[in-house]
GROMACS .gro file of C-alpha atoms in nm:
model
  249
    1ILE     CA    1  -9.788 -16.491 -14.347
    2PRO     CA    2  -9.476 -16.694 -14.256
    3ALA     CA    3  -9.150 -16.504 -14.272
    4GLU     CA    4  -9.036 -16.723 -14.563
    5LEU     CA    5  -9.315 -16.588 -14.786
    6ASN     CA    6  -9.291 -16.238 -14.645
    7SER     CA    7  -8.929 -16.202 -14.755
    8LEU     CA    8  -8.978 -16.374 -15.090
    9MET     CA    9  -9.304 -16.222 -15.211
   10TYR     CA   10  -9.380 -15.898 -15.032
   11CYS     CA   11  -9.073 -15.720 -14.898
   12PRO     CA   12  -8.829 -15.518 -15.112
   13ARG     CA   13  -8.472 -15.641 -15.117
   14LEU     CA   14  -8.254 -15.484 -14.855
   15ARG     CA   15  -8.072 -15.230 -15.068
   16PRO     CA   16  -7.936 -14.917 -14.902
   17GLU     CA   17  -8.058 -14.686 -15.175
   18ARG     CA   18  -8.412 -14.780 -15.077
   19TYR     CA   19  -8.359 -14.593 -14.751
   20SER     CA   20  -8.154 -14.293 -14.855
   21GLY     CA   21  -8.315 -13.958 -14.792
   22THR     CA   22  -8.536 -14.103 -14.519
   23SER     CA   23  -8.507 -14.131 -14.145
   24CYS     CA   24  -8.473 -14.508 -14.163
   25GLU     CA   25  -8.169 -14.654 -13.993
   26ILE     CA   26  -8.049 -15.013 -13.967
   27ARG     CA   27  -7.798 -15.060 -13.689
   28ILE     CA   28  -7.618 -15.370 -13.569
   29GLN     CA   29  -7.406 -15.303 -13.261
   30ILE     CA   30  -7.143 -15.553 -13.147
   31ASN     CA   31  -7.013 -15.330 -12.869
   32PRO     CA   32  -7.068 -14.970 -12.760
   33GLU     CA   33  -6.761 -14.850 -12.947
   34GLN     CA   34  -6.839 -15.000 -13.286
   35LEU     CA   35  -7.135 -14.912 -13.505
   36LEU     CA   36  -7.132 -15.173 -13.775
   37LEU     CA   37  -7.408 -15.079 -14.012
   38TYR     CA   38  -7.578 -14.750 -14.087
   39PHE     CA   39  -7.781 -14.681 -14.399
   40GLY     CA   40  -7.947 -14.355 -14.298
   41GLU     CA   41  -7.761 -14.106 -14.519
   42SER     CA   42  -7.760 -14.068 -14.895
   43ASP     CA   43  -7.380 -14.056 -14.910
   44ARG     CA   44  -7.377 -14.421 -14.798
   45ASP     CA   45  -7.561 -14.532 -15.112
   46LEU     CA   46  -7.395 -14.838 -15.263
   47GLU     CA   47  -7.450 -15.016 -15.589
   48ALA     CA   48  -7.364 -15.383 -15.626
   49ASN     CA   49  -7.110 -15.301 -15.897
   50ASP     CA   50  -6.930 -15.057 -15.664
   51LEU     CA   51  -6.860 -15.303 -15.383
   52ASN     CA   52  -6.492 -15.352 -15.304
   53SER     CA   53  -6.529 -15.706 -15.171
   54THR     CA   54  -6.409 -16.040 -15.299
   55VAL     CA   55  -6.682 -16.299 -15.344
   56GLN     CA   56  -6.619 -16.673 -15.336
   57LEU     CA   57  -6.892 -16.933 -15.396
   58GLU     CA   58  -6.767 -17.277 -15.300
   59HIS     CA   59  -6.875 -17.611 -15.153
   60VAL     CA   60  -6.764 -17.798 -14.844
   61GLU     CA   61  -6.870 -18.139 -14.714
   62ILE     CA   62  -7.040 -18.119 -14.375
   63ASP     CA   63  -7.237 -18.401 -14.213
   64GLY     CA   64  -7.219 -18.604 -14.533
   65CYS     CA   65  -7.358 -18.328 -14.757
   66GLN     CA   66  -7.194 -18.083 -14.998
   67LEU     CA   67  -7.297 -17.742 -14.867
   68GLU     CA   68  -7.285 -17.433 -15.086
   69TYR     CA   69  -7.132 -17.130 -14.916
   70LEU     CA   70  -7.044 -16.773 -15.004
   71TRP     CA   71  -6.758 -16.569 -14.860
   72CYS     CA   72  -6.762 -16.193 -14.894
   73ARG     CA   73  -6.447 -16.025 -14.769
   74GLU     CA   74  -6.371 -15.654 -14.775
   75ILE     CA   75  -6.035 -15.594 -14.946
   76VAL     CA   76  -5.981 -15.230 -14.851
   77GLU     CA   77  -5.981 -15.248 -14.470
   78PRO     CA   78  -5.855 -15.530 -14.246
   79ILE     CA   79  -6.121 -15.788 -14.158
   80GLN     CA   80  -6.250 -15.713 -13.808
   81GLY     CA   81  -6.470 -16.020 -13.759
   82THR     CA   82  -6.711 -16.257 -13.931
   83VAL     CA   83  -7.086 -16.238 -13.978
   84VAL     CA   84  -7.264 -16.568 -14.048
   85LEU     CA   85  -7.601 -16.545 -14.226
   86LEU     CA   86  -7.857 -16.818 -14.150
   87HIS     CA   87  -8.142 -16.824 -14.402
   88GLU     CA   88  -8.514 -16.886 -14.354
   89GLY     CA   89  -8.699 -17.211 -14.416
   90LEU     CA   90  -8.734 -17.150 -14.791
   91GLY     CA   91  -8.410 -16.959 -14.841
   92CYS     CA   92  -8.054 -17.021 -14.954
   93VAL     CA   93  -7.739 -16.822 -15.034
   94GLN     CA   94  -7.899 -16.663 -15.340
   95SER     CA   95  -8.211 -16.550 -15.155
   96TRP     CA   96  -8.001 -16.298 -14.958
   97GLY     CA   97  -7.955 -16.108 -15.284
   98ASP     CA   98  -7.661 -15.865 -15.264
   99PHE     CA   99  -7.700 -15.812 -14.890
  100PRO     CA  100  -7.383 -16.014 -14.805
  101GLN     CA  101  -7.174 -15.795 -15.037
  102VAL     CA  102  -7.336 -15.475 -14.910
  103LEU     CA  103  -7.276 -15.579 -14.549
  104ALA     CA  104  -6.911 -15.670 -14.612
  105ALA     CA  105  -6.840 -15.348 -14.800
  106SER     CA  106  -7.018 -15.133 -14.541
  107THR     CA  107  -6.860 -15.281 -14.229
  108GLY     CA  108  -6.520 -15.426 -14.315
  109LEU     CA  109  -6.642 -15.759 -14.178
  110ALA     CA  110  -6.615 -16.092 -14.351
  111VAL     CA  111  -6.962 -16.226 -14.432
  112LEU     CA  112  -7.034 -16.597 -14.465
  113ALA     CA  113  -7.364 -16.727 -14.601
  114TYR     CA  114  -7.442 -17.092 -14.669
  115SER     CA  115  -7.731 -17.301 -14.798
  116ARG     CA  116  -7.851 -17.576 -14.571
  117ALA     CA  117  -7.886 -17.930 -14.707
  118GLY     CA  118  -8.166 -17.948 -14.963
  119TYR     CA  119  -8.158 -17.579 -15.052
  120GLY     CA  120  -8.002 -17.374 -15.331
  121GLY     CA  121  -7.686 -17.529 -15.467
  122SER     CA  122  -7.626 -17.757 -15.169
  123GLY     CA  123  -7.666 -18.133 -15.185
  124PRO     CA  124  -7.994 -18.307 -15.110
  125ALA     CA  125  -8.136 -18.328 -14.760
  126SER     CA  126  -8.246 -18.645 -14.585
  127LEU     CA  127  -8.625 -18.641 -14.607
  128PRO     CA  128  -8.872 -18.637 -14.448
  129ARG     CA  129  -8.736 -18.380 -14.205
  130GLN     CA  130  -8.778 -18.463 -13.839
  131PRO     CA  131  -8.916 -18.223 -13.574
  132ASN     CA  132  -8.564 -18.174 -13.436
  133TYR     CA  133  -8.423 -18.058 -13.772
  134MET     CA  134  -8.332 -17.711 -13.641
  135HIS     CA  135  -8.155 -17.866 -13.341
  136HIS     CA  136  -7.955 -18.088 -13.574
  137GLU     CA  137  -7.853 -17.786 -13.780
  138ALA     CA  138  -7.755 -17.585 -13.473
  139LEU     CA  139  -7.578 -17.859 -13.279
  140VAL     CA  140  -7.419 -18.068 -13.555
  141VAL     CA  141  -7.396 -17.885 -13.889
  142LEU     CA  142  -7.325 -17.526 -13.784
  143PRO     CA  143  -7.044 -17.609 -13.536
  144ALA     CA  144  -6.880 -17.836 -13.794
  145LEU     CA  145  -6.906 -17.570 -14.064
  146LEU     CA  146  -6.755 -17.298 -13.843
  147GLU     CA  147  -6.470 -17.529 -13.744
  148LYS     CA  148  -6.407 -17.637 -14.103
  149LEU     CA  149  -6.390 -17.277 -14.225
  150ASN     CA  150  -6.192 -17.153 -13.923
  151VAL     CA  151  -6.459 -16.907 -13.813
  152GLU     CA  152  -6.411 -16.791 -13.455
  153SER     CA  153  -6.633 -16.563 -13.245
  154PRO     CA  154  -6.890 -16.497 -13.517
  155LEU     CA  155  -7.186 -16.264 -13.518
  156LEU     CA  156  -7.489 -16.472 -13.619
  157ILE     CA  157  -7.767 -16.310 -13.823
  158GLY     CA  158  -8.066 -16.539 -13.861
  159HIS     CA  159  -8.405 -16.504 -14.027
  160SER     CA  160  -8.705 -16.718 -13.925
  161ASP     CA  161  -8.579 -17.081 -13.909
  162GLY     CA  162  -8.226 -16.940 -13.927
  163ALA     CA  163  -8.292 -16.720 -13.624
  164SER     CA  164  -8.421 -17.022 -13.430
  165ILE     CA  165  -8.107 -17.213 -13.527
  166ALA     CA  166  -7.898 -16.922 -13.396
  167ILE     CA  167  -8.086 -16.930 -13.063
  168ILE     CA  168  -8.034 -17.305 -13.024
  169TYR     CA  169  -7.665 -17.271 -13.108
  170ALA     CA  170  -7.614 -16.981 -12.867
  171GLY     CA  171  -7.790 -17.170 -12.587
  172SER     CA  172  -7.586 -17.488 -12.632
  173ASN     CA  173  -7.252 -17.620 -12.518
  174GLU     CA  174  -7.141 -17.640 -12.884
  175LYS     CA  175  -7.105 -17.268 -12.931
  176GLU     CA  176  -6.788 -17.069 -12.973
  177ILE     CA  177  -6.764 -16.729 -12.808
  178LEU     CA  178  -7.017 -16.517 -12.997
  179GLN     CA  179  -6.989 -16.152 -13.082
  180GLY     CA  180  -7.366 -16.131 -13.083
  181LEU     CA  181  -7.696 -16.237 -13.234
  182VAL     CA  182  -7.931 -16.059 -13.473
  183LEU     CA  183  -8.264 -16.245 -13.474
  184MET     CA  184  -8.529 -16.162 -13.734
  185ALA     CA  185  -8.871 -16.324 -13.683
  186PRO     CA  186  -8.742 -16.626 -13.487
  187HIS     CA  187  -8.968 -16.918 -13.395
  188VAL     CA  188  -8.941 -16.999 -13.024
  189PHE     CA  189  -9.243 -17.228 -12.992
  190HIS     CA  190  -9.509 -17.364 -13.223
  191GLU     CA  191  -9.788 -17.113 -13.282
  192GLN     CA  192 -10.119 -17.158 -13.460
  193VAL     CA  193 -10.059 -16.836 -13.654
  194SER     CA  194  -9.742 -16.994 -13.797
  195LEU     CA  195  -9.930 -17.311 -13.889
  196ALA     CA  196 -10.194 -17.102 -14.066
  197GLY     CA  197  -9.916 -16.937 -14.270
  198VAL     CA  198  -9.766 -17.275 -14.354
  199ASN     CA  199 -10.104 -17.398 -14.478
  200ARG     CA  200 -10.147 -17.085 -14.688
  201ALA     CA  201  -9.802 -17.139 -14.837
  202ARG     CA  202  -9.909 -17.491 -14.931
  203LEU     CA  203 -10.201 -17.352 -15.131
  204LEU     CA  204  -9.984 -17.089 -15.298
  205TYR     CA  205  -9.732 -17.355 -15.397
  206GLN     CA  206  -9.998 -17.586 -15.540
  207HIS     CA  207 -10.225 -17.333 -15.707
  208ALA     CA  208 -10.035 -17.006 -15.758
  209ASP     CA  209  -9.684 -16.905 -15.868
  210LEU     CA  210  -9.487 -16.972 -15.550
  211ARG     CA  211  -9.321 -17.279 -15.703
  212ASP     CA  212  -9.197 -17.072 -15.997
  213LYS     CA  213  -9.060 -16.806 -15.761
  214LEU     CA  214  -8.873 -17.067 -15.560
  215MET     CA  215  -8.743 -17.247 -15.869
  216CYS     CA  216  -8.496 -16.967 -15.941
  217TYR     CA  217  -8.333 -17.030 -15.603
  218HIS     CA  218  -8.356 -17.409 -15.565
  219GLY     CA  219  -8.364 -17.541 -15.922
  220ASN     CA  220  -8.445 -17.909 -15.962
  221GLN     CA  221  -8.473 -17.969 -15.588
  222VAL     CA  222  -8.742 -17.704 -15.543
  223ASP     CA  223  -9.008 -17.963 -15.449
  224ASP     CA  224  -8.789 -18.122 -15.185
  225ALA     CA  225  -8.698 -17.779 -15.049
  226PHE     CA  226  -9.061 -17.673 -15.017
  227TRP     CA  227  -9.223 -17.995 -14.901
  228GLY     CA  228  -8.935 -18.074 -14.666
  229TRP     CA  229  -9.010 -17.746 -14.489
  230ASN     CA  230  -9.388 -17.746 -14.522
  231ASP     CA  231  -9.450 -18.108 -14.422
  232VAL     CA  232  -9.249 -18.100 -14.100
  233TRP     CA  233  -9.440 -17.798 -13.970
  234ARG     CA  234  -9.766 -17.991 -14.014
  235LEU     CA  235  -9.653 -18.302 -13.826
  236PRO     CA  236  -9.848 -18.376 -13.505
  237ASP     CA  237  -9.515 -18.429 -13.327
  238PHE     CA  238  -9.409 -18.076 -13.419
  239GLN     CA  239  -9.693 -17.915 -13.225
  240ASP     CA  240  -9.492 -17.939 -12.902
  241TRP     CA  241  -9.171 -17.796 -13.051
  242ASN     CA  242  -9.024 -17.537 -12.813
  243ILE     CA  243  -8.679 -17.379 -12.765
  244GLU     CA  244  -8.746 -17.158 -12.463
  245ASN     CA  245  -8.481 -17.354 -12.273
  246SER     CA  246  -8.224 -17.231 -12.525
  247LEU     CA  247  -8.327 -16.874 -12.447
  248ASP     CA  248  -8.270 -16.943 -12.077
  249ASN     CA  249  -7.915 -17.054 -12.158
   0.00000   0.00000   0.00000
């Protein structure tokens, strides 16, 4: 099952109350002195309505497209840094749920999430996508977005395609100084197991309720969002896609 479907259809939303009273811990460590996120104790339970963060949903033009982005900033403690969330191949700002607000309120960090072109409330993407679409995002769009929004030394959190974009960015000459990377289910090279998941997603979209599930995130551009992602993974030219050199760097 590709990570895009796993997060959308099978996994519970990342809400801290899900983990209270258990031994489960989620920790993101920027340096040995700072523990940024810990949801292992019941007294850390947070409800969305209790979050003391300001939320701004805006648009900015990057690479000829109006990109939707969300700022969450803690208003109680001084901002100590910025986390940038990079969504999966079928995601967008809204698909993160309330995780950006929870993260901002729990850490005192500013949290920035944005929808890539063709997703969520962003403008349309140029289709069909090319096999280098993640490189374009990492080397052209992401640096321009960070510069436009005056984000320096971010911590990148990426899921699936977003994690691959983070790897490419971190291994390039375009990057700013990074506080760190959190990579969830990144693609590093093309795998048959991933292609099998992509083909299964195609069937679910055509014959089950996956399109309806995605509609609530992507609205009228749901077909472009899905087929733009699904078609590129099935291209013969994509079979040789590989970013191991970015890991080396």
